[in-house]
Short mmCIF file of C-alpha atoms in Angstrom, two decimals:
data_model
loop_
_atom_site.label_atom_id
_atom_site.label_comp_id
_atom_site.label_asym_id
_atom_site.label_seq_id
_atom_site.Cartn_x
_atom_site.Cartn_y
_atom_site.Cartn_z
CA UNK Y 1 40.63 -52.78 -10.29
CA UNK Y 2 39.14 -52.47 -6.66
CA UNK Y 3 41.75 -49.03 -6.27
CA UNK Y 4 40.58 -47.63 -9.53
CA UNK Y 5 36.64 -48.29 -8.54
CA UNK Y 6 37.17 -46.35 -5.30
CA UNK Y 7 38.86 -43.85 -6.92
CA UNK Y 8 35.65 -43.64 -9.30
CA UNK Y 9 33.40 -43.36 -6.49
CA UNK Y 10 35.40 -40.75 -3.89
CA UNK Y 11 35.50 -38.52 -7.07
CA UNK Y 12 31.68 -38.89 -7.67
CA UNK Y 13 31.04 -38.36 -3.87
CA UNK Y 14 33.60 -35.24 -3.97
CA UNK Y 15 31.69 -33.50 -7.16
CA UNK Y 16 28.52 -33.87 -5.40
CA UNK Y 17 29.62 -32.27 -2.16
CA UNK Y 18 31.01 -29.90 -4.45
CA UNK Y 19 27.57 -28.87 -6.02
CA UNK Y 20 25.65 -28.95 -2.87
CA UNK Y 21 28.22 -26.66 -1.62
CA UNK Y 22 28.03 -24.20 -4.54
CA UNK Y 23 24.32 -24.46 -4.50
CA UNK Y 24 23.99 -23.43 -0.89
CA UNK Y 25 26.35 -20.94 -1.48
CA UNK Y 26 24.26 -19.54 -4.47
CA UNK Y 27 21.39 -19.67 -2.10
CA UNK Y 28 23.14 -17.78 0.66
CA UNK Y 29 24.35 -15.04 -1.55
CA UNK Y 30 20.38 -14.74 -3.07
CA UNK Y 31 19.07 -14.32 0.22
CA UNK Y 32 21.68 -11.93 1.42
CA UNK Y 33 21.34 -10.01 -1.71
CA UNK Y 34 17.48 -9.96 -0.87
CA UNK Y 35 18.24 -8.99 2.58
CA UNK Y 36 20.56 -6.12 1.74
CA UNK Y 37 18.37 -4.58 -0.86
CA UNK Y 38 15.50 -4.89 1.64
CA UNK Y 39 17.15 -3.26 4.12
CA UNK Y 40 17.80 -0.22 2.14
CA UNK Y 41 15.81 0.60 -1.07
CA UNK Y 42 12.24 1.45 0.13
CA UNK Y 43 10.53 0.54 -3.15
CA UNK Y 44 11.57 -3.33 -3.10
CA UNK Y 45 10.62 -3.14 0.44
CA UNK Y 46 7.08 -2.17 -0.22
CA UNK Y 47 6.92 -4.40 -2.68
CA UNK Y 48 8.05 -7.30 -0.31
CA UNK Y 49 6.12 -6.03 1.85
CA UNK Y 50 2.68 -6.25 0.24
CA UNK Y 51 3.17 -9.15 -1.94
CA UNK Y 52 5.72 -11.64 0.14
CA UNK Y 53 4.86 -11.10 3.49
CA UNK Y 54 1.33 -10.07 3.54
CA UNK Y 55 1.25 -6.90 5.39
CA UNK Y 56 -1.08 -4.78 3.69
CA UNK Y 57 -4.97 -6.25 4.99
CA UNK Y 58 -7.66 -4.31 3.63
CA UNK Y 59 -10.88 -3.02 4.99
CA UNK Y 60 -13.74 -6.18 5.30
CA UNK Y 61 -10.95 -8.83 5.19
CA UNK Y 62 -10.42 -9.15 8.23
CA UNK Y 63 -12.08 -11.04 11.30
CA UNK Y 64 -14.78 -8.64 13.34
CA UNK Y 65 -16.87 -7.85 16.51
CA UNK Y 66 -20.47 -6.87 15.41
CA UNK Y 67 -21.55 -3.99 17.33
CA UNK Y 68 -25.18 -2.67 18.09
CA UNK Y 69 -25.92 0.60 16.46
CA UNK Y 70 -28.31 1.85 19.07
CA UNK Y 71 -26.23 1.01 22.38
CA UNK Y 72 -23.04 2.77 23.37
CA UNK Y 73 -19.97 0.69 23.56
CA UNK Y 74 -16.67 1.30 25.74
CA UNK Y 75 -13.74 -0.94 24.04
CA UNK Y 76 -10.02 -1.60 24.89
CA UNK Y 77 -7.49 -3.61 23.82
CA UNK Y 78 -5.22 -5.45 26.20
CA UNK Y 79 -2.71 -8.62 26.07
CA UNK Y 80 -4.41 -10.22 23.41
CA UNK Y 81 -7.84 -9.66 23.65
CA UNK Y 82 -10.33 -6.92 22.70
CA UNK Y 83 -12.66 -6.22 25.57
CA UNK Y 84 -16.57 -4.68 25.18
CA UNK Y 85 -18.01 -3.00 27.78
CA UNK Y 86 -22.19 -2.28 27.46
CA UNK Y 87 -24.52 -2.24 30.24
CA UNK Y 88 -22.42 -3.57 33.19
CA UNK Y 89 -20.80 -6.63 31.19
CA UNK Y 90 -17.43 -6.86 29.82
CA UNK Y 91 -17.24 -9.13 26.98
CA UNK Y 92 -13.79 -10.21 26.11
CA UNK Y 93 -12.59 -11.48 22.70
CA UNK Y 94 -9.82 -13.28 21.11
CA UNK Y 95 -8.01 -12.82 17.90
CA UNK Y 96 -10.39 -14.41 15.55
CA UNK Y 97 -13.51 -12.38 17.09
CA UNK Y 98 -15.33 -15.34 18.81
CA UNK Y 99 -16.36 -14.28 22.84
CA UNK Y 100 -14.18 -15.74 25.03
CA UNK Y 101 -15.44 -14.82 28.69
CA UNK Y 102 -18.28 -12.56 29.67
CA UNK Y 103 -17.46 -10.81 33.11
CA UNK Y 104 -20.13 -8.96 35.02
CA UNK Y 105 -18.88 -5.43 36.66
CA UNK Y 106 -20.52 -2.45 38.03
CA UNK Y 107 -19.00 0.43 35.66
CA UNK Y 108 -20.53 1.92 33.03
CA UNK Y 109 -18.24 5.27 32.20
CA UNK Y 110 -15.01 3.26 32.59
CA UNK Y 111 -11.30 4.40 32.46
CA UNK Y 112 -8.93 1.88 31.95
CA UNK Y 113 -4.91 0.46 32.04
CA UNK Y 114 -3.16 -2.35 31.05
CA UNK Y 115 0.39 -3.93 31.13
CA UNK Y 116 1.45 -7.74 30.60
CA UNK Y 117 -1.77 -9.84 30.99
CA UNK Y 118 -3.15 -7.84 33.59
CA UNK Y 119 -6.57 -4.74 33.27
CA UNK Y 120 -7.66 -2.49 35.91
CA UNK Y 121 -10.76 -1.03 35.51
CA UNK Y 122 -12.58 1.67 37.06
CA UNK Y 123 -15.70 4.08 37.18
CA UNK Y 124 -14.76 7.59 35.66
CA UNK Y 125 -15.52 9.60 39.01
CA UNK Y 126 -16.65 6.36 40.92
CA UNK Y 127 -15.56 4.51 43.54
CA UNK Y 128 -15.69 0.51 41.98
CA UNK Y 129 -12.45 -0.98 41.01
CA UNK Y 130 -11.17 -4.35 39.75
CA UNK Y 131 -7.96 -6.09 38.47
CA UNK Y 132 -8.41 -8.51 35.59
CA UNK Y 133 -5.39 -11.23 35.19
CA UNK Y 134 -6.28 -12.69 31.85
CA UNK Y 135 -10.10 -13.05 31.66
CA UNK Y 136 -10.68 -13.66 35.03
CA UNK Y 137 -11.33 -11.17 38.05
CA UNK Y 138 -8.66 -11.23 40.40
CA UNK Y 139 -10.37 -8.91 42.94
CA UNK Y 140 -12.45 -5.71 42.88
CA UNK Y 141 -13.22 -3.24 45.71
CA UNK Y 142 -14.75 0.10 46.96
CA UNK Y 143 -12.66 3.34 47.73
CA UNK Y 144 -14.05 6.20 49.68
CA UNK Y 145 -13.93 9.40 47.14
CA UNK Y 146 -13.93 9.76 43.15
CA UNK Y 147 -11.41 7.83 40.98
CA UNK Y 148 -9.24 9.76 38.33
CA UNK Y 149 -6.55 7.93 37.27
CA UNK Y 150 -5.43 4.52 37.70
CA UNK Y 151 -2.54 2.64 36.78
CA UNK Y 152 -1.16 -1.22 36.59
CA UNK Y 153 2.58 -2.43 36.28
CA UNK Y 154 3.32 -5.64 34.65
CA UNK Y 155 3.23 -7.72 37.99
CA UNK Y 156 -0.40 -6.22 38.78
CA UNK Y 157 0.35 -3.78 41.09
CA UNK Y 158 -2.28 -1.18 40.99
CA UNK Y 159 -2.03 2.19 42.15
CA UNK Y 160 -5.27 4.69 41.84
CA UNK Y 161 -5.58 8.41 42.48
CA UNK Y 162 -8.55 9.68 44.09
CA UNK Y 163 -10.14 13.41 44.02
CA UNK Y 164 -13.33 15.17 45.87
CA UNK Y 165 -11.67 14.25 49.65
CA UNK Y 166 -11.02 16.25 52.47
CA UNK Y 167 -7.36 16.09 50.94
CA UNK Y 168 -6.66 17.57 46.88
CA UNK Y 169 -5.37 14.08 45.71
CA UNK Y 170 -5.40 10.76 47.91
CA UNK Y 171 -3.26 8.19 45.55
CA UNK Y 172 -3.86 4.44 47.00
CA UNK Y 173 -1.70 2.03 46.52
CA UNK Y 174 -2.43 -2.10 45.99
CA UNK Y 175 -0.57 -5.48 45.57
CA UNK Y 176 -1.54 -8.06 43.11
CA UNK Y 177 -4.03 -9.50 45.52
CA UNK Y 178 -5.73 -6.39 46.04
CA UNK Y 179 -4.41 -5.80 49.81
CA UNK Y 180 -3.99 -1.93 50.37
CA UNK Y 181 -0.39 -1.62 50.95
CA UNK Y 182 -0.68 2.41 51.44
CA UNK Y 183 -1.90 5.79 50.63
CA UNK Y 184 -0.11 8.83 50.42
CA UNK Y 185 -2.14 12.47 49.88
CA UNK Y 186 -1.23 15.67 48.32
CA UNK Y 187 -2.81 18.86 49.97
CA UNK Y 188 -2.47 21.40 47.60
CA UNK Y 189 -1.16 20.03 43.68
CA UNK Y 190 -2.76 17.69 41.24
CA UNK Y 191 -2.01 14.53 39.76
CA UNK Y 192 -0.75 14.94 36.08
CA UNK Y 193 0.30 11.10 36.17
CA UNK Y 194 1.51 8.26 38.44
CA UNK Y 195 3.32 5.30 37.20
CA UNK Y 196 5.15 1.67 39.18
CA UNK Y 197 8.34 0.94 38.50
CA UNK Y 198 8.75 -2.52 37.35
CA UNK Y 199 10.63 -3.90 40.27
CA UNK Y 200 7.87 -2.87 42.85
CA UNK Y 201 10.01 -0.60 44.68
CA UNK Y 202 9.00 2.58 43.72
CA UNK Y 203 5.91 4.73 42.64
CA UNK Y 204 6.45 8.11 40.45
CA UNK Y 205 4.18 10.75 40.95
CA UNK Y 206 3.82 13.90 38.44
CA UNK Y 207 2.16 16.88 40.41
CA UNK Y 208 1.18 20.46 39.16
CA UNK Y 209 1.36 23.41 41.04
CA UNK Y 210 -0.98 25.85 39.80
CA UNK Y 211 -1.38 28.16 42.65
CA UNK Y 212 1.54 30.64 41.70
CA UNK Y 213 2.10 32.95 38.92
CA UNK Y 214 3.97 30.51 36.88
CA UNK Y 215 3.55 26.65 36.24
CA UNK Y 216 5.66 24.10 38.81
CA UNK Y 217 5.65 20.71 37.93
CA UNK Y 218 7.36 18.16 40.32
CA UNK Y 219 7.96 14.39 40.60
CA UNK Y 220 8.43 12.91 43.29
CA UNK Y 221 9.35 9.24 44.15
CA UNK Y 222 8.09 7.39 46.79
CA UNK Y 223 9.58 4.27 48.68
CA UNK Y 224 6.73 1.22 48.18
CA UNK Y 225 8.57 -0.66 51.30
CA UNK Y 226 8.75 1.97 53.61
CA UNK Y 227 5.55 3.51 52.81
CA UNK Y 228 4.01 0.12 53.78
CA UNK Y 229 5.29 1.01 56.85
CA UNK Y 230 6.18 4.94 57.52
CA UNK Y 231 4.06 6.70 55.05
CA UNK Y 232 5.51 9.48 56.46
CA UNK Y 233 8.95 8.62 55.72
CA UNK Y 234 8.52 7.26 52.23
CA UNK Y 235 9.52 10.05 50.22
CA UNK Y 236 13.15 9.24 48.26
CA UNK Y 237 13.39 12.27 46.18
CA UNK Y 238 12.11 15.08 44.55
CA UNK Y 239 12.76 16.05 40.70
CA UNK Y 240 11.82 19.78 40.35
CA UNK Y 241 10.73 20.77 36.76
CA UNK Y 242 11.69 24.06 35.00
CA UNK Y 243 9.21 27.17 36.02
CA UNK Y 244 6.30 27.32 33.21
CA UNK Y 245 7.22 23.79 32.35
CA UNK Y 246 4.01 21.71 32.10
CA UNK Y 247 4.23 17.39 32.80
CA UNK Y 248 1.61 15.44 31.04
CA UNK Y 249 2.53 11.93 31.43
CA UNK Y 250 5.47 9.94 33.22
CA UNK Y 251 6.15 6.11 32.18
CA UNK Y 252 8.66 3.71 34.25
CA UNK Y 253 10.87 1.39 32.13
CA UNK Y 254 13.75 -1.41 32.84
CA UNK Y 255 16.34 -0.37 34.73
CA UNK Y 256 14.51 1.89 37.25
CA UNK Y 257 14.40 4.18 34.15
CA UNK Y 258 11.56 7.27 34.42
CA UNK Y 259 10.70 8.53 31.43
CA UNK Y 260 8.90 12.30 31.67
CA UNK Y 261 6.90 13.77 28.91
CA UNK Y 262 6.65 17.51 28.96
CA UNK Y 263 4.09 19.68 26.41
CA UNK Y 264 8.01 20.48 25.03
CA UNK Y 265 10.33 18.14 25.26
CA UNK Y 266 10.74 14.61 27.06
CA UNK Y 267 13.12 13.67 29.80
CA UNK Y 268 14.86 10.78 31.30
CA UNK Y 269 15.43 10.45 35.17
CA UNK Y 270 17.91 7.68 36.05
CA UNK Y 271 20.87 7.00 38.37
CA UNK Y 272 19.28 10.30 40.42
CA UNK Y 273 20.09 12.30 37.26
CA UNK Y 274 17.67 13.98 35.20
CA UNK Y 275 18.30 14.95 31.66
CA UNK Y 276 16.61 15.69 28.55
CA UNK Y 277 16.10 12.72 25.99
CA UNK Y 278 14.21 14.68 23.22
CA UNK Y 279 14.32 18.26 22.78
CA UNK Y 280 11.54 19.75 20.66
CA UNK Y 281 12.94 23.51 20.14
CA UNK Y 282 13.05 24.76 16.50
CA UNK Y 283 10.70 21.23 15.36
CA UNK Y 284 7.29 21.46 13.75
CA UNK Y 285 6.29 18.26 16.39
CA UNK Y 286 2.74 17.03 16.49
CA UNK Y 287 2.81 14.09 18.82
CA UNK Y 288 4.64 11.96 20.91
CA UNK Y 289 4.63 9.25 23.43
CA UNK Y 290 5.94 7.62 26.42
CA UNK Y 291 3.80 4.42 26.28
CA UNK Y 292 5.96 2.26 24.90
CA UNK Y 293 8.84 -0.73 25.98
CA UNK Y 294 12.13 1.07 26.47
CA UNK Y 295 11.48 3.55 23.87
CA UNK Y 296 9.93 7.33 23.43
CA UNK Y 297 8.79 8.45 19.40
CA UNK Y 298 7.95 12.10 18.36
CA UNK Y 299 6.54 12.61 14.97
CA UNK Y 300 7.93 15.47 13.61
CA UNK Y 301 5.89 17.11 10.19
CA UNK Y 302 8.57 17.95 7.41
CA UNK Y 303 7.56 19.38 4.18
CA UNK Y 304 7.75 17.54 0.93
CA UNK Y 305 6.30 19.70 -1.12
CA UNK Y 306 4.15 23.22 -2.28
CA UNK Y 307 1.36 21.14 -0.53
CA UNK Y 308 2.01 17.99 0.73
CA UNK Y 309 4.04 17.15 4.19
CA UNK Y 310 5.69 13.83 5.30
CA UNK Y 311 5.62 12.90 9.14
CA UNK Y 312 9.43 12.28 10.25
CA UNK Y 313 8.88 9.10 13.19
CA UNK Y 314 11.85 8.99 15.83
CA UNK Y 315 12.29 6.22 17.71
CA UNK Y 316 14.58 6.82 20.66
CA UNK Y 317 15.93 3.51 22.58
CA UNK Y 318 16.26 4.88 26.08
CA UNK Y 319 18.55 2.31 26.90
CA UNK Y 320 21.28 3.24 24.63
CA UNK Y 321 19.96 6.44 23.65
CA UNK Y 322 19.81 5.10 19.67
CA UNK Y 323 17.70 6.72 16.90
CA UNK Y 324 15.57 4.99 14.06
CA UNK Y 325 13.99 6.69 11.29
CA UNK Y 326 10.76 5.79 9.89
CA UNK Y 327 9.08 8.06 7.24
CA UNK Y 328 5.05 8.03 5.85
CA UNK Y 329 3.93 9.80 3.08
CA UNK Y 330 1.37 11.75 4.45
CA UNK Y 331 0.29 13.28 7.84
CA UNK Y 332 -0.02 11.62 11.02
CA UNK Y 333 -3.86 12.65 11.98
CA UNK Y 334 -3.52 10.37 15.74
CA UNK Y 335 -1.07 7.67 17.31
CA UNK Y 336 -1.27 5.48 19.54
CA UNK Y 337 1.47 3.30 21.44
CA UNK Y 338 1.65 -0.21 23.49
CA UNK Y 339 4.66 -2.12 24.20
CA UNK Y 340 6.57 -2.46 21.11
CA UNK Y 341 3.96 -0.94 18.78
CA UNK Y 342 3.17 2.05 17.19
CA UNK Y 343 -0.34 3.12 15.22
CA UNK Y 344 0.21 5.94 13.14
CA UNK Y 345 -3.41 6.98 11.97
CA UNK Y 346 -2.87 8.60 8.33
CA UNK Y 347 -7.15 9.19 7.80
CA UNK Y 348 -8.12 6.58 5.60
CA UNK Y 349 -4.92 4.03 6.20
CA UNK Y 350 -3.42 3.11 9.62
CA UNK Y 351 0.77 1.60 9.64
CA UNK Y 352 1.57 -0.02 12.88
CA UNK Y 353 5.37 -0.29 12.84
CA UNK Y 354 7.69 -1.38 15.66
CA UNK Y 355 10.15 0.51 18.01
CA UNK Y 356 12.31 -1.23 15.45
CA UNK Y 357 11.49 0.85 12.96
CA UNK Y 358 9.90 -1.84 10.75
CA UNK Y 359 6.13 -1.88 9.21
CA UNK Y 360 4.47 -4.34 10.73
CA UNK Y 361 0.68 -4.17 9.46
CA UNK Y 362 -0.63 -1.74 6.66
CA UNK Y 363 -4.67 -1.30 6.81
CA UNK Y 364 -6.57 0.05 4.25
CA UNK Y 365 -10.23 1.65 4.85
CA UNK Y 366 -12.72 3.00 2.40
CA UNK Y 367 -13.68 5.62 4.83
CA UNK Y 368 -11.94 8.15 7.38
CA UNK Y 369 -11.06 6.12 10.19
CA UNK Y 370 -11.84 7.86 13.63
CA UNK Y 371 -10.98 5.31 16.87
CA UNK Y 372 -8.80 2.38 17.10
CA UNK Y 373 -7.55 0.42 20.28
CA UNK Y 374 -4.00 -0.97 20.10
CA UNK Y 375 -2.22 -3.35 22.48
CA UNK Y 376 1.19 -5.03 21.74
CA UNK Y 377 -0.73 -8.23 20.09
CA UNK Y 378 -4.21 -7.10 18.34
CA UNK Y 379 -5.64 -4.25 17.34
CA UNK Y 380 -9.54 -3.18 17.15
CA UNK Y 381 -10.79 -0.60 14.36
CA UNK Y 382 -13.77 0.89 15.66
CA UNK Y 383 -16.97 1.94 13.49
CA UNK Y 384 -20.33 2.46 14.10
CA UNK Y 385 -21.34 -0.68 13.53
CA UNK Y 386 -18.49 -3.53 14.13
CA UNK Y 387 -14.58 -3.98 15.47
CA UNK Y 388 -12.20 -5.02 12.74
CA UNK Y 389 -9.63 -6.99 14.31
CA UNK Y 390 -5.93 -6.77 13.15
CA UNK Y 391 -3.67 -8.85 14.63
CA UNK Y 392 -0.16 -7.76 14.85
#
């Protein structure tokens, strides 16, 4: 009797385990079914996209920053904050559009440049300069001469090229406190770009020869720890360009990786090698960037039609030198890059995807959009009027 109960009950326990089994299997195959079809057909992704995950926001849904017509406004987003600057006061906000810290500053035409949580700020041909961690003021100082460029690396080193010296180009360069490690000067080129490599150790600099009858760009790389202490012995190595061959940006990524954008083509210099990542000959390209976390895009335009084009994305890991695909509909008009994302502008609808080559926010105007701000968290579309924020 007692034998033929437990019997009763291990074959009741056994069916049960039995159907949660097959149910979680069922469930497993569904969602790798979903997963699969996802993956690769592009109308169920839309469709997921818009309607399961919520990536599509539309125009006036969204949190915003009310602007005043009548004053002129310089914004930037950085970290994850959207900074205002009107009349010598930089008003940072968060996510939801509520002011989070006012900070007072003496720049009014300001040129800006983030990475990680830190913002250095300047005046466009001035001479003040600070280094915001967060929403605070870390430090801010004077330089003799007129700033052109500056430049922050993830650990808030700062490095900032001055013009209109006794010398063509004076770059300075600062640690996190704001102590003036160095400065190193160029006599006779100008600065097309500088950049910090990630470790510290080293600081790129792009320079243009125009004086000849032909174009020579050059970078050269400069020792951070021995120009601390022998400026004049700082200089590791020289990268000479091809003749005609005109450098507009340079970008340092892991892996002491240099990444060198050229009005044709884009290169990588690494292990004291430098060779060509993307190659624009015989490609209709209309943008592309360096500005992004150990990756490079150019948007290629491809015909689809008697009138109607599609913009080709390629997303090169510069790691392992991989290639993802993304396609839109419709002509890229601008882009803009930070960290893992990337804004392709499309007129009246911006798609931020991700150096993965997934959409990651879809926005939707009634009217031509003209300015946006992107960092890798939030991102500010700019009218007349107000900042709508989209976080990302």
């Amino acid at each position: 009797m007692i034998d033929n109960w437990k019997e009763m009950i291990k074959e009741k326990i056994n069916k049960k385990t039995i159907g949660i089994i097959l149910i979680i299997s069922i469930l497993l195959i569904a969602i790798l079914s979903v997963i699969i079809v996802y993956y690769n057909n592009g109308e169920v992704r839309e469709w997921i996209d818009k309607n399961v995950f919520r990536k599509e926001v539309m125009q006036d849904n969204v949190s915003t920053i009310e602007l005043k017509e009548t004053e002129t406004s310089n914004i930037y987003a950085f970290n994850k904050y959207i900074g205002i600057l009107n009349k010598n006061k930089f008003i940072i906000y968060g996510s939801t559009g509520n002011e989070e810290k006012a900070l007072e500053v003496e720049v009014s035409n300001p040129i800006f440049n983030s990475a990680n949580r830190f913002l250095v700020m300047a005046e466009k041909k001035g001479r003040k300069l600070y280094l915001i961690t967060d929403k605070e003021i870390t430090w801010e100082t004077e330089i003799e001469g007129n700033i052109s460029q500056v430049q922050v690396n993830k650990n808030g080193y700062v490095a900032v090229v001055i013009t209109d010296t006794s010398y063509k180009t004076v770059i300075s360069m600062y640690d996190p406190k704001g102590t003036l490690i160095f400065k190193t000067y160029l006599s006779s080129t100008r600065t097309a770009d500088v950049a910090i490599s990630n470790d510290n150790k080293h600081l790129a600099i792009a320079e243009v020869d125009t004086s000849g009858t032909m174009i020579q760009s050059n970078i050269k790389i400069i020792s951070i720890e021995k120009a601390s202490s022998e400026p004049t012995n700082s200089l590791e190595n020289t990268y000479q360009g091809e003749a005609d061959k005109l450098i507009t940006n340079i970008a340092y990524q892991d892996k002491n990786k240099l990444i060198c954008m050229y009005t044709d083509g884009i290169h990588i210099i690494e292990n004291g090698q430098d060779n060509i990542l993307i190659n624009q000959e015989n490609k209709k390209m209309i943008f592309q960037s360096i500005e992004l976390t150990n990756h490079a895009i150019q948007i290629e335009e491809k015909s689809s039609g008697l009138f109607t084009a599609d913009s080709v994305v390629d997303i090169i890991n510069t790691e392992n030198k991989a290639i993802k695909e993304y396609t839109v509909n419709a002509v890229t008009k601008e882009i803009y890059t930070n960290g893992n994302i990337i804004a392709l502008n499309l007129g009246t609808e911006i798609e931020f995807i991700n150096t993965d080559g997934w959409l990651v926010k879809r926005y939707i105007a009634k009217q031509e959009i003209t300015n946006i701000v992107v960092s890798n968290n939030i991102a500010g579309i700019i009218y007349r009027d107000r900042v709508e924020i989209i976080n990302l």
